[in-house]
Coordinates of C-alpha atoms in Angstrom, one line a residue:
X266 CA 10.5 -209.1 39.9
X267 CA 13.5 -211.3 39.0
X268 CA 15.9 -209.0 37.5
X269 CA 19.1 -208.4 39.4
X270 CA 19.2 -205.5 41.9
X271 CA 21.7 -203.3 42.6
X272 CA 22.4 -202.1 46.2
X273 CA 22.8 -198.0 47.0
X274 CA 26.8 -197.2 48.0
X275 CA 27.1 -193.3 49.1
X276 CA 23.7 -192.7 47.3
X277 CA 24.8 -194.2 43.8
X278 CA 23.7 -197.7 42.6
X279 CA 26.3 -200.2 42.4
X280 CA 27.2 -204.1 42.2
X281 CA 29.6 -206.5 43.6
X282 CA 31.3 -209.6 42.7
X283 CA 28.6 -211.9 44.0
X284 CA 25.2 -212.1 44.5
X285 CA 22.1 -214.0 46.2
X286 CA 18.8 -214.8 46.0
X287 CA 15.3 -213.6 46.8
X288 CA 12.6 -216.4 46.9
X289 CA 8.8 -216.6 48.5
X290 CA 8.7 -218.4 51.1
X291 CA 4.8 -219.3 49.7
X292 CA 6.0 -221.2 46.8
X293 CA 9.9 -220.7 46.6
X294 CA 10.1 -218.9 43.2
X295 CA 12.2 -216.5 42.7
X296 CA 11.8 -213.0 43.3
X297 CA 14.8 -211.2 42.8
X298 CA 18.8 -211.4 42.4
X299 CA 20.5 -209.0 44.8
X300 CA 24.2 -208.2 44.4
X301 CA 26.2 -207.9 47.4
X302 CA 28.7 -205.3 48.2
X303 CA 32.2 -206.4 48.5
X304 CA 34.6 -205.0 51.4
X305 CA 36.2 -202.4 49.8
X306 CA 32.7 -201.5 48.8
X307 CA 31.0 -201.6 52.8
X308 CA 34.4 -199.6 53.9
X309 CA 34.1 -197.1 50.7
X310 CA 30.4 -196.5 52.3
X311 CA 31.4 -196.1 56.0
X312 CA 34.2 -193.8 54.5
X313 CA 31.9 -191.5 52.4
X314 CA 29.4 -191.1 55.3
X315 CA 31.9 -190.1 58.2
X316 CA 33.2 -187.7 55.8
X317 CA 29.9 -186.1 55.4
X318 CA 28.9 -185.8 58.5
X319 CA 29.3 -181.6 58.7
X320 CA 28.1 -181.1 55.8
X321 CA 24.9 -183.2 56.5
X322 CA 24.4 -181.8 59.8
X323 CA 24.4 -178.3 58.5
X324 CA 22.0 -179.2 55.8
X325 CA 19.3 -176.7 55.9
X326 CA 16.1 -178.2 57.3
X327 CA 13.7 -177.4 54.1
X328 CA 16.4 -179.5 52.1
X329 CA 16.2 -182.5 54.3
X330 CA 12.7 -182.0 55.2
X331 CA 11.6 -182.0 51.3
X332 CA 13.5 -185.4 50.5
X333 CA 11.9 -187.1 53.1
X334 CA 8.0 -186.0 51.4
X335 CA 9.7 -186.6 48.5
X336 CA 10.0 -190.6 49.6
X337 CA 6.8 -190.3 50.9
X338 CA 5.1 -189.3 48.0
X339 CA 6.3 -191.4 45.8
X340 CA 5.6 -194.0 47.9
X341 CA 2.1 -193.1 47.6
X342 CA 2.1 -193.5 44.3
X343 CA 4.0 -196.9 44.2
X344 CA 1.9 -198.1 46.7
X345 CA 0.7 -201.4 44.9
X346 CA 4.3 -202.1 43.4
X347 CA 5.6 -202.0 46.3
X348 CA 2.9 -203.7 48.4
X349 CA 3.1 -206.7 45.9
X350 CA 6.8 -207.1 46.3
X351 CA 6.3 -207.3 50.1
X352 CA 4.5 -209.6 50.0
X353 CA 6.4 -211.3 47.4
X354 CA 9.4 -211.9 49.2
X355 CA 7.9 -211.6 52.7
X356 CA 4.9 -213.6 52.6
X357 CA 2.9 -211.6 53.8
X358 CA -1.0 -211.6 52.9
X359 CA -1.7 -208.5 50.4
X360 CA -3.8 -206.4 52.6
X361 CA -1.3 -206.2 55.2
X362 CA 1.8 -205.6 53.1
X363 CA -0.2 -202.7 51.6
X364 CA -1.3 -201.4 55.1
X365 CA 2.8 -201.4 56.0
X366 CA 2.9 -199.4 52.7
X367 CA 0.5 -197.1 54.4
X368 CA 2.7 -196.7 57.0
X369 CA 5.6 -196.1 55.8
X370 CA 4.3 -193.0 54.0
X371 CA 3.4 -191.5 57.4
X372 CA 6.9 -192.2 58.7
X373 CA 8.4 -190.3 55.9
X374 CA 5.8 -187.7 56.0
X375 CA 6.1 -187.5 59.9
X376 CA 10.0 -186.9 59.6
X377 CA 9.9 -184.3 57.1
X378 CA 7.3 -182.4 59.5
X379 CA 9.5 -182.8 62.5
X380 CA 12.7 -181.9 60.4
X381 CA 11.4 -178.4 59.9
X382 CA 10.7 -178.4 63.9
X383 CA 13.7 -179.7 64.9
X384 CA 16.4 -177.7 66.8
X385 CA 14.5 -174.6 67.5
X386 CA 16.4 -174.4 70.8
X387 CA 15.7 -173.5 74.1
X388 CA 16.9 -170.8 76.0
X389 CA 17.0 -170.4 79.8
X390 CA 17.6 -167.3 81.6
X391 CA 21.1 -168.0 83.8
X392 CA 20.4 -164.7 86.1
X393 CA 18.4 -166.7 88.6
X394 CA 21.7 -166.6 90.7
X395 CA 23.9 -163.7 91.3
X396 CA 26.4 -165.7 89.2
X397 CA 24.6 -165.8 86.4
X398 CA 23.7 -162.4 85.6
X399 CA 23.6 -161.5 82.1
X400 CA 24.1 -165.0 81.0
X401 CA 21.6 -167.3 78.8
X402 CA 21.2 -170.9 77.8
X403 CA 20.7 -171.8 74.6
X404 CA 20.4 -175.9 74.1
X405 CA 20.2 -177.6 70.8
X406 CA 20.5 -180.9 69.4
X407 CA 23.0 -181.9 67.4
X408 CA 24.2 -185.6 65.6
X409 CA 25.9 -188.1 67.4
X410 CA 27.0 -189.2 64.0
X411 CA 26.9 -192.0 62.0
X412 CA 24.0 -194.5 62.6
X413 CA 23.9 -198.3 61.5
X414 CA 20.5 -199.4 61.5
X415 CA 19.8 -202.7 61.1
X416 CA 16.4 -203.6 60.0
X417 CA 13.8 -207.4 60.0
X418 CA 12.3 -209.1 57.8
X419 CA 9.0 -208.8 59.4
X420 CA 8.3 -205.5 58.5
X421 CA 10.5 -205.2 55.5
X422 CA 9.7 -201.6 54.4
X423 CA 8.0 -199.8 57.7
X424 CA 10.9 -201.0 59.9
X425 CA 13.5 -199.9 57.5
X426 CA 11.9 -196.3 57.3
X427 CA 11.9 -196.1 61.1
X428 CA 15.8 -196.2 60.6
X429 CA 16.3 -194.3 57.5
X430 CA 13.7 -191.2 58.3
X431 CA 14.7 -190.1 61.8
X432 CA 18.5 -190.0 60.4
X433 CA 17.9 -187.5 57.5
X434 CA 15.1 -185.6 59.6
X435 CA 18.2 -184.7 61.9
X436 CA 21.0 -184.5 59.9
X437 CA 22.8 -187.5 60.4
X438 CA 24.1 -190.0 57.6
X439 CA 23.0 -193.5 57.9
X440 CA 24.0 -197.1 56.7
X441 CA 21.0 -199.7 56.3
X442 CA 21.3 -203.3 56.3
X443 CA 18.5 -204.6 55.6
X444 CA 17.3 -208.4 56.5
X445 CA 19.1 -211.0 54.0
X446 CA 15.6 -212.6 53.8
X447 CA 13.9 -209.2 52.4
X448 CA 16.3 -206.7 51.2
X449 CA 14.4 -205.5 48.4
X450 CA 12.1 -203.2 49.9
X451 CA 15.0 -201.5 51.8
X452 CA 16.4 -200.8 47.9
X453 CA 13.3 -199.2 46.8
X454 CA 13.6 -196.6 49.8
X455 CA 17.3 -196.2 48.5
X456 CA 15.8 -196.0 44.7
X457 CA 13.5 -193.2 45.9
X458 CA 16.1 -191.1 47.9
X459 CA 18.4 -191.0 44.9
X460 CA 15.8 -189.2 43.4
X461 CA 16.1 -186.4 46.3
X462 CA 18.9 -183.8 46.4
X463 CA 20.8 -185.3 49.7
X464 CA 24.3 -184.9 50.0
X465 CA 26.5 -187.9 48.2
X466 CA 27.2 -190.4 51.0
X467 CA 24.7 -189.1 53.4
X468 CA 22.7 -192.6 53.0
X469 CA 23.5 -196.1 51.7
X470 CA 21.3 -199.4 51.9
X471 CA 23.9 -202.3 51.7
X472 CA 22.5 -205.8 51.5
X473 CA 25.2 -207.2 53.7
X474 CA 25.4 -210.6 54.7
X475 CA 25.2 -211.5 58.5
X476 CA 28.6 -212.9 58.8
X477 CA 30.0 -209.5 57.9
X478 CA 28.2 -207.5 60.5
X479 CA 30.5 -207.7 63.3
X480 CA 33.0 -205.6 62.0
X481 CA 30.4 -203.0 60.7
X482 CA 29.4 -203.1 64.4
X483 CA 33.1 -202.7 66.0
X484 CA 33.9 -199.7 63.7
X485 CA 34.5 -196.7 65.5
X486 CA 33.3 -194.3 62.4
X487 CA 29.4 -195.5 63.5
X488 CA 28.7 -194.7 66.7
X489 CA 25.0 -195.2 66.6
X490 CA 23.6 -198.3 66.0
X491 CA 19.5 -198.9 65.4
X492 CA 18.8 -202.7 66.0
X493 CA 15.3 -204.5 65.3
X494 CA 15.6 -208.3 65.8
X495 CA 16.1 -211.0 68.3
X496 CA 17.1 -210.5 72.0
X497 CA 19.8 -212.6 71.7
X498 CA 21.3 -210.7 68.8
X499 CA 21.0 -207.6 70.1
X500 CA 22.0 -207.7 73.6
X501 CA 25.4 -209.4 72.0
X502 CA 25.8 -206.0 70.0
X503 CA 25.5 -203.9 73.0
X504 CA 28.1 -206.2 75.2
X505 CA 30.5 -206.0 72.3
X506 CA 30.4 -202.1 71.8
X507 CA 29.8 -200.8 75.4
X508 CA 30.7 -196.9 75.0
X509 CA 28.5 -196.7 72.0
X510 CA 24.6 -195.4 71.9
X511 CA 22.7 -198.6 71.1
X512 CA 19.0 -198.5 70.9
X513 CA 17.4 -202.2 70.3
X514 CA 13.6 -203.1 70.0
X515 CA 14.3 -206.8 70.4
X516 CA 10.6 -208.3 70.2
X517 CA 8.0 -209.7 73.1
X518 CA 5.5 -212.4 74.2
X519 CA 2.6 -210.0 74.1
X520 CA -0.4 -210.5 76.5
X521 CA -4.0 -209.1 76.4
X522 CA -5.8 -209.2 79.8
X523 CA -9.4 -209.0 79.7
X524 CA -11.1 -207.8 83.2
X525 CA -14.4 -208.6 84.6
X526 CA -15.7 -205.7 83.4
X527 CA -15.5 -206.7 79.8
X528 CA -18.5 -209.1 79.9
X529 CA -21.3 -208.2 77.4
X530 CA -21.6 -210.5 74.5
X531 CA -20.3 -207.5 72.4
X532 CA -17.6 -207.2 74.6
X533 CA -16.4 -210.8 74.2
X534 CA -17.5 -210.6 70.2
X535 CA -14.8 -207.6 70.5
X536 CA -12.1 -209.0 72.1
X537 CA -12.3 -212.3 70.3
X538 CA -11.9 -211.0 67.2
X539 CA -9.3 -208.8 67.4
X540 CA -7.3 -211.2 69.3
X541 CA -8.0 -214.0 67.0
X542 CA -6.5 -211.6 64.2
X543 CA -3.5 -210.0 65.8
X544 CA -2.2 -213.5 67.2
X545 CA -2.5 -214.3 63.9
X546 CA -1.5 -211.3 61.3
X547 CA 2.1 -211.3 59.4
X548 CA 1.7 -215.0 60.2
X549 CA 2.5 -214.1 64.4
X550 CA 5.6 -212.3 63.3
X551 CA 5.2 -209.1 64.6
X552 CA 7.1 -208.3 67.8
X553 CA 3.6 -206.9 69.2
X554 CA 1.0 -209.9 68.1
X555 CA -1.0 -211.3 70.5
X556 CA 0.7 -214.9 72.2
X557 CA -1.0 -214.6 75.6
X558 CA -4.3 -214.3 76.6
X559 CA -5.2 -213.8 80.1
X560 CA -9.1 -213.8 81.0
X561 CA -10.6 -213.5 84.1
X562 CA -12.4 -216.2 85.3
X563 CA -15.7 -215.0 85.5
X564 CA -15.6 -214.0 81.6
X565 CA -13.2 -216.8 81.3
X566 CA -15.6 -220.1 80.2
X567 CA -17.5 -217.6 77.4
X568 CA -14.7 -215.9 75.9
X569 CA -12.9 -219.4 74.8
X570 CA -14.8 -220.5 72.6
X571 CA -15.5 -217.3 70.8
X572 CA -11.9 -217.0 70.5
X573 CA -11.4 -220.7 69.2
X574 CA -14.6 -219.7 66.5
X575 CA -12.2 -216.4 65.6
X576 CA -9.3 -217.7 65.1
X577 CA -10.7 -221.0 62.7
X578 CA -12.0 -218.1 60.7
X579 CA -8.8 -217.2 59.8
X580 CA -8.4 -217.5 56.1
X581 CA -4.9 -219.2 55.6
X582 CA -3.7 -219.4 52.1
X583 CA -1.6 -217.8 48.9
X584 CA -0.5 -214.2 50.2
X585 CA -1.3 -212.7 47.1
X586 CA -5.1 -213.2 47.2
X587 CA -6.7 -210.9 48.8
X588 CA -9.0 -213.1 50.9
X589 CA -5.8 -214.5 52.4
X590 CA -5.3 -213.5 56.7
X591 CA -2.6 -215.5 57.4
X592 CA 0.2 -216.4 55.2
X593 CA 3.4 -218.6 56.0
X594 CA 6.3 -217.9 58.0
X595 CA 9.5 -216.2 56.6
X596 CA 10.8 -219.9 55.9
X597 CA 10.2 -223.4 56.2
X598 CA 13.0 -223.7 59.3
X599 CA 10.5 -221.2 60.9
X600 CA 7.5 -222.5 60.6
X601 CA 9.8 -226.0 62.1
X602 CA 10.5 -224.2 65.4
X603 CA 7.1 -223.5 65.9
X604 CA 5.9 -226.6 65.6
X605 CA 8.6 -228.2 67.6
X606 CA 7.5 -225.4 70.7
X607 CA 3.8 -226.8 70.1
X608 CA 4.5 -230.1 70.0
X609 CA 6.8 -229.8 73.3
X610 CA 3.9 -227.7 74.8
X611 CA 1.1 -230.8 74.0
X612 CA 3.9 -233.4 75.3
X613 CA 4.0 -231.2 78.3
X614 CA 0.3 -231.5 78.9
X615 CA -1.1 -228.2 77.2
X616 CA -4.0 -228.4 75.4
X617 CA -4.6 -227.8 71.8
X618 CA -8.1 -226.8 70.7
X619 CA -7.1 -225.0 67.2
X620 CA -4.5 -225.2 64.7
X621 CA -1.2 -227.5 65.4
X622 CA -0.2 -228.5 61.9
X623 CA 2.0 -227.6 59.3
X624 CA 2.3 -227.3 56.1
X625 CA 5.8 -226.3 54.7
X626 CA 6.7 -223.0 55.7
X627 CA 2.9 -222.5 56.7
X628 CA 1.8 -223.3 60.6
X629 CA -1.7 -223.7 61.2
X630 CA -3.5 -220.7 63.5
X631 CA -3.1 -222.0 66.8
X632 CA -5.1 -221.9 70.1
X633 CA -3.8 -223.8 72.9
X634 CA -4.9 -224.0 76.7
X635 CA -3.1 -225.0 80.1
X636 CA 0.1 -224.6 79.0
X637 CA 3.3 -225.2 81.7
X638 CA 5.7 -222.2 82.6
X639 CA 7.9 -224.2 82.0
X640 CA 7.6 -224.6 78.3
X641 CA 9.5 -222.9 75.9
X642 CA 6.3 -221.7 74.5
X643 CA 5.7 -219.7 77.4
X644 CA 8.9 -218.8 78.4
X645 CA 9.8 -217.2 74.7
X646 CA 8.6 -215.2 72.1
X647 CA 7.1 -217.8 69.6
X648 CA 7.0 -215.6 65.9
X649 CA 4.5 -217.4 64.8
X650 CA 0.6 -217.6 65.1
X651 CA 0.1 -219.8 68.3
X652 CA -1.7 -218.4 71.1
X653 CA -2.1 -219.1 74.7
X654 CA -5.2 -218.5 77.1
X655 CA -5.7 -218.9 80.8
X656 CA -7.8 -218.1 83.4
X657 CA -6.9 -215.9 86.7
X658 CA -8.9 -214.6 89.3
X659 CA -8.9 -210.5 89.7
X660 CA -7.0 -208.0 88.5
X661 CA -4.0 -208.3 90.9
X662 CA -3.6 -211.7 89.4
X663 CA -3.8 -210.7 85.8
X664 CA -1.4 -208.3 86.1
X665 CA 0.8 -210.6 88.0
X666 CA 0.7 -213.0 85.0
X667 CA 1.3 -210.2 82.2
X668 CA 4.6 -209.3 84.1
X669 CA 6.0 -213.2 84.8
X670 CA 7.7 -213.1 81.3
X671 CA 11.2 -211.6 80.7
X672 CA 9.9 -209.4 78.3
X673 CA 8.2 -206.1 78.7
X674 CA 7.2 -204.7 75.0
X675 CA 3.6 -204.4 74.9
X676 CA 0.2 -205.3 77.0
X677 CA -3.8 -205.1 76.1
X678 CA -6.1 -204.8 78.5
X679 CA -9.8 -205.4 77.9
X680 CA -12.0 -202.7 80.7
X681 CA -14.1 -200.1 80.9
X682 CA -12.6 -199.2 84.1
X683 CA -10.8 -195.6 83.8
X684 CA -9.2 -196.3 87.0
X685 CA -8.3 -199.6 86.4
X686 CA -6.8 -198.5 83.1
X687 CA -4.5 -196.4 85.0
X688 CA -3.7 -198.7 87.5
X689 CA -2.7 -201.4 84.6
X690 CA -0.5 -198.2 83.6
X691 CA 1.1 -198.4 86.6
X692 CA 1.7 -202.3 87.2
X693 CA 2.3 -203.7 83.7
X694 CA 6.3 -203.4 83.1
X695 CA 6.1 -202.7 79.7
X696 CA 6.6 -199.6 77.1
X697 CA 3.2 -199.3 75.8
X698 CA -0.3 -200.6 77.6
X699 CA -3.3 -200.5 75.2
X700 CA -6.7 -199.7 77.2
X701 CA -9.6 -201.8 74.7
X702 CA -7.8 -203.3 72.5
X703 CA -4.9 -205.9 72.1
X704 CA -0.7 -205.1 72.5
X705 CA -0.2 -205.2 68.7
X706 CA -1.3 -201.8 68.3
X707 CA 1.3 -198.5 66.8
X708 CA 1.5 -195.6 65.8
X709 CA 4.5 -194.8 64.1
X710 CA 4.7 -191.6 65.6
X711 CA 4.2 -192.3 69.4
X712 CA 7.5 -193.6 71.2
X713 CA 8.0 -197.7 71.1
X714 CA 9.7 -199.6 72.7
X715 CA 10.3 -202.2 75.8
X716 CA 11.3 -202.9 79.3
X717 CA 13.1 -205.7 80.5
X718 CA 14.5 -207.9 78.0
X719 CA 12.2 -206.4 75.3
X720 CA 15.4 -203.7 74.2
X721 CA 15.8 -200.1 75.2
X722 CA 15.9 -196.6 73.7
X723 CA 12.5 -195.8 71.9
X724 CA 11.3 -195.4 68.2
X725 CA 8.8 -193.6 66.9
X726 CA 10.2 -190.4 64.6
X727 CA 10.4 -187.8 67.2
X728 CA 11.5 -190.6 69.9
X729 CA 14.4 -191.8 67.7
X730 CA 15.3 -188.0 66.7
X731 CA 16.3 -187.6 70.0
X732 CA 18.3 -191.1 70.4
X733 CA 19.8 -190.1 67.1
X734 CA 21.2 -186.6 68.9
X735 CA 22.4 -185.6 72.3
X736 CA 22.2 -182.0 73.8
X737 CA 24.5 -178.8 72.9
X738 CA 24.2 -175.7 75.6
X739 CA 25.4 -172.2 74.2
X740 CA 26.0 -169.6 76.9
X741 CA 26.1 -166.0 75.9
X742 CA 27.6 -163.1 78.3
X743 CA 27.2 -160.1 78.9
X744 CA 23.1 -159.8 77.8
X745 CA 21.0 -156.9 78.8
X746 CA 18.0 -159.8 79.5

């Protein structure tokens, strides 16, 4: 895992004049020496792709549609490799890094299905008027063109598919940064596409340092830009390119609500546990993990301490064994914040019945009570396994207290209540609502993403497809319909 890698320029390996590296954040060795692309290089890229863009978007669909099983195959059979480099230069426990693997294979395998769906058209009959007699609509979909996705480090591989796949399913070429802190299993999609027949310069994966991303972003050949990442980051792409198509999934502070309904011993057993392990899973850094809990009082006093028992079962430790639950965070300045929003939190008058100490890039799983609004801890999206609970009275309330943060990504709620489940459908101002189970669930084929300051547009293959594309109508005269 320590050789140096080469990045992927118009579909063809290549090196630059510098490089950096690639260490685990567990125990700082190296994992890998990745060259960087020089200027000439990133503009040679943006070059080849605009110039491709016919061509690619008149690809026929079986050609694009068996690349993207090709990646996914081969995924399948890399799947360990791969799942040991995530979690390599991620930090990420084993058994998750090979369940984002998993995924990844059904986002490839997803796109190729929908690339031999896509752009059937519709037609609609124009003679409804007099005017329109003999007339009929035929709408397709067609490239914006160029698309910059920009990909984490949280989910190093899933998140850069969700860019990559929805391009080539529709026939438009892509540029992929991937996260300086985890390029290298954004190359191994590029490695695995250069084994497909794709037109040259329909794809590159440039490991591009951060510095040099506003002028990737200004450039008028890449209209579509696909951002994962902070709010704060992304809303300042979107202000500074206005007329383009932006779509940003910018993270959340997710809450699961548990109603008075849920109250059976196995319904608390439930809830605790799966709380306890998505506050806690990719060490909190998952845009969907659980950093609020909000209990109604009557289940309130009995659900505590089962979630305080949950989450001290966490096993915390080397990501590479595959006992380990929690891992550390993507670095040591990371795990720093965290602890600083804790420790502001306790000062603040929060208790803290689990967790509150670090240990290097590592941060202790973290249960906290009676925290102020005030806090940063409650006002923000923390990264990081620290978890909140309070106690409301009724649903009205609980609700209330999903929607006081700015962001709007995700929300659990815990009831057996059909109509209660559709009213928390109704209230929660969010993009997804999970009935039974906690926020951090996806499927990577249903559309994500968020309301407020949680981003806008949606992925999910089909979802991005369409952000990816923008409608075409044909008219044709003179029909005997």
């Amino acid at each position: 895992m320590t050789s140096t890698h080469a990045f992927w320029l118009a579909g063809r390996q290549a090196t630059g004049e510098t490089t950096f590296d690639v260490t685990s954040p567990w125990d700082g060795r190296l994992v890998g020496t990745v060259a960087v692309p020089t200027d000439a290089q990133v503009e040679e890229a943006v070059a080849a792709a605009h110039a491709v863009i016919d061509e690619f978007a008149a690809t026929p669909a079986h050609v694009r549609a068996a690349a993207l099983d090709h990646v996914s195959k081969r995924l399948v059979e890399r799947t360990e490799e791969i799942a040991q480099l995530i979690s390599a230069e991620n930090g990420k426990p084993v058994k998750w890094a090979r369940g984002e693997v998993g995924r990844a294979i059904s986002v490839f395998r997803f796109a190729a299905e929908e690339a031999r769906r896509f752009n059937g058209g519709e037609a609609q009959r124009l003679d409804t008027d007099a005017g329109g007699q003999g007339r009929l609509a035929l709408t397709r979909r067609f490239p914006k063109g160029v698309v910059l996705g920009i990909a984490p480090f949280n989910f190093p591989l899933n998140l850069c598919a969700h860019k990559i796949a929805p391009a080539i399913a529709v026939g438009a070429p892509i540029i992929l940064k991937p996260a300086p802190a985890t390029p290298l299993s954004g190359l191994i999609i590029g490695e695995l596409l250069a084994e497909t027949e794709l037109p040259a310069g329909s794809w590159s994966v440039l490991p591009v340092p951060n510095d040099k991303m506003p002028a990737l972003v200004q450039d008028e050949r890449l209209p579509v830009i696909s951002f994962t990442g902070s709010d704060k980051v992304g809303y300042a792409i979107m202000d500074s390119v206005p007329r383009k198509h932006c779509t940003l999934e910018l993270g959340g502070n997710g809450a699961a609500v548990v109603l008075g309904d849920f109250a059976s011993e196995e319904d608390l057993d439930w809830a605790a546990t799966r709380i306890a392990t998505f506050s806690n899973y990719q060490g909190g850094q998952s845009c969907i993990s659980v950093q609020r809990v909000i209990a109604d009082a009557s289940v309130y006093d009995r659900l505590l301490p089962k979630i305080v028992t949950a989450v001290e079962a966490q096993v915390t430790g080397d990501p590479s064994d595959t006992a380990t639950d929690v891992g550390p965070l993507v670095n040591e300045d990371a795990a720093k914040r965290v602890e600083s929003w804790v420790d502001e939190a306790v000062e603040a008058g929060a208790q803290l019945l689990a967790g509150g100490k670090r240990d290097g890039a590592s941060y202790a799983p973290t249960v906290l009570t009676g925290v102020p609004a005030d806090t940063t801890l409650a006002r923000e999206e923390v990264f990081g396994p620290v978890l909140t609970v309070q106690s409301v009275n009724g649903e009205a309330e609980a609700f209330a207290a999903a929607n006081s943060s700015k962001y709007g990504l995700q929300a659990g709620v815990f009831t057996h209540d059909l109509q209660a489940a559709f009213r928390a459908h109704r209230a929660l101002e969010v993009g997804g609502v999970v009935i039974g189970d906690v926020p951090s669930y996806r499927a990577d084929q249903m559309p994500y993403g968020g309301a407020k300051q949680s981003g806008v547009g949606r992925e999910g293959v089909k979802f991005a497809m369409d952000d990816y594309t923008y409608e075409r109508v044909l008219v044709l005269t003179g029909l005997a319909l």
